[in-house]
């Protein structure tokens, strides 16, 4: 979308009575193909252009959005936004980001946009190849499908405080799901990967083969008795343990006083060997961005530095409420005020691979699948349904399912041991994680 059009929208909002305004334009194209049993099952194509506007009248604010970009529609959008803001309740901490915190261009090219645009035929071939590889694994009885997709998005932000920036990114994804069956029942296993650049995806054969193996490995799963034992969370899902920490150090939760970490800033949460790094400027990574969604400069940070919690995650409003300065973590869509999010989180690896962690633990549970997590945000009490493998003498013994593990996250974080098998799979990445004793609810 033309940058000049957004400047015109902001100027028109100010003329209509707004004290401040920001306009966002979002353009998206996507194509997704799904096959099942080698037959084409679904084709989804999306093309969208939308405009979002947030305006401030004193300490009141309102946000509106629309997909009709004609001059008359824009005029109605602006009129409605200003009228809504005048009627809104006061929000004492609302407002644009402070001008001195805004990112200044030219912005570094983070290589987030791959000009490759695959055809529907190419994506169908990839999906079919992935599914075929999954079905070819010995022990696989059927498939739950294969899919391949592509997307390209452009996001431009213009504010009355002087910021203008364009963020462009592409995404390529490939998934396969396999079903395996024996006399005890059916098990499902899947594998999927996403990248900014198509050439950096694993091959469809590798995706499908892994999906098939993961399904077969779950056959013969047993139920185990309730116990307390060491638990290892596989690297593919270990970052799920860090997700509650991110929510608990988000500025809005701290400002509301609803976080189990609200008194822990500057304190040691983990062992002194553990570092959690955020870096929004890594090239070609899924979580990368040259600035946050208020136009504020972002930067590399150690959220956990040698086990110590170093910062809250703040947008402008939560920073003002806490008497602090925004940390460049604002996140927003077209509608509604900004929230908070992170980018490119990495829990730095330790020196023991997965086999080493199992050897250290001796006997326990290796978690390879999680579902239905439950968290008490005020206390940190956490539980989650899991399946995986029981190991004995440091070796996989048999698959297990229908299990719940539970504990208090503050206690769990303090006893966390980080593995060496870090694999970059998304915007939050972790090696396998060992906790020496967790409550396990089984049969």
PDB file of C-alpha atoms in Angstrom, residues 33-39 41-42 127 130-132 134-135 140-147 175-180 186-191 211-212 215:
ATOM      1  CA  UNK A  33      -2.633 -27.190  -0.729  1.00  0.00           C
ATOM      2  CA  UNK A  34      -3.705 -30.311   1.188  1.00  0.00           C
ATOM      3  CA  UNK A  35      -3.676 -33.874  -0.142  1.00  0.00           C
ATOM      4  CA  UNK A  36      -4.943 -37.062   1.421  1.00  0.00           C
ATOM      5  CA  UNK A  37      -4.249 -40.566   0.147  1.00  0.00           C
ATOM      6  CA  UNK A  38      -2.502 -39.004  -2.878  1.00  0.00           C
ATOM      7  CA  UNK A  39      -5.654 -37.131  -3.911  1.00  0.00           C
ATOM      8  CA  UNK A  41      -8.318 -32.523  -0.886  1.00  0.00           C
ATOM      9  CA  UNK A  42      -8.234 -28.759  -0.391  1.00  0.00           C
ATOM     10  CA  UNK A 127       2.467 -32.194  -0.238  1.00  0.00           C
ATOM     11  CA  UNK A 130       5.631 -35.683   1.932  1.00  0.00           C
ATOM     12  CA  UNK A 131       2.510 -37.757   2.401  1.00  0.00           C
ATOM     13  CA  UNK A 132       3.903 -40.534   0.225  1.00  0.00           C
ATOM     14  CA  UNK A 134       5.033 -40.948   5.476  1.00  0.00           C
ATOM     15  CA  UNK A 135       2.910 -43.764   4.073  1.00  0.00           C
ATOM     16  CA  UNK A 140       2.219 -46.864   8.857  1.00  0.00           C
ATOM     17  CA  UNK A 141      -1.317 -47.934   8.010  1.00  0.00           C
ATOM     18  CA  UNK A 142      -2.775 -44.701   6.663  1.00  0.00           C
ATOM     19  CA  UNK A 143      -2.290 -40.986   6.317  1.00  0.00           C
ATOM     20  CA  UNK A 144      -4.017 -37.975   7.763  1.00  0.00           C
ATOM     21  CA  UNK A 145      -2.725 -35.920   4.882  1.00  0.00           C
ATOM     22  CA  UNK A 146       0.114 -33.762   3.702  1.00  0.00           C
ATOM     23  CA  UNK A 147       0.091 -30.017   3.133  1.00  0.00           C
ATOM     24  CA  UNK A 175       3.534 -30.796   6.967  1.00  0.00           C
ATOM     25  CA  UNK A 176       2.647 -34.471   6.979  1.00  0.00           C
ATOM     26  CA  UNK A 177       0.661 -36.629   9.392  1.00  0.00           C
ATOM     27  CA  UNK A 178       0.769 -40.434   9.525  1.00  0.00           C
ATOM     28  CA  UNK A 179      -1.373 -43.075  11.208  1.00  0.00           C
ATOM     29  CA  UNK A 180      -0.005 -46.352  12.524  1.00  0.00           C
ATOM     30  CA  UNK A 186      -4.151 -46.473  16.346  1.00  0.00           C
ATOM     31  CA  UNK A 187      -1.488 -43.826  16.910  1.00  0.00           C
ATOM     32  CA  UNK A 188      -0.789 -40.586  15.081  1.00  0.00           C
ATOM     33  CA  UNK A 189       2.487 -38.860  14.383  1.00  0.00           C
ATOM     34  CA  UNK A 190       3.287 -35.689  12.535  1.00  0.00           C
ATOM     35  CA  UNK A 191       6.116 -33.486  11.382  1.00  0.00           C
ATOM     36  CA  UNK A 211       6.073 -38.148  10.513  1.00  0.00           C
ATOM     37  CA  UNK A 212       5.814 -41.857   9.778  1.00  0.00           C
ATOM     38  CA  UNK A 215       3.598 -42.530  14.484  1.00  0.00           C
TER      39      UNK A 215
END
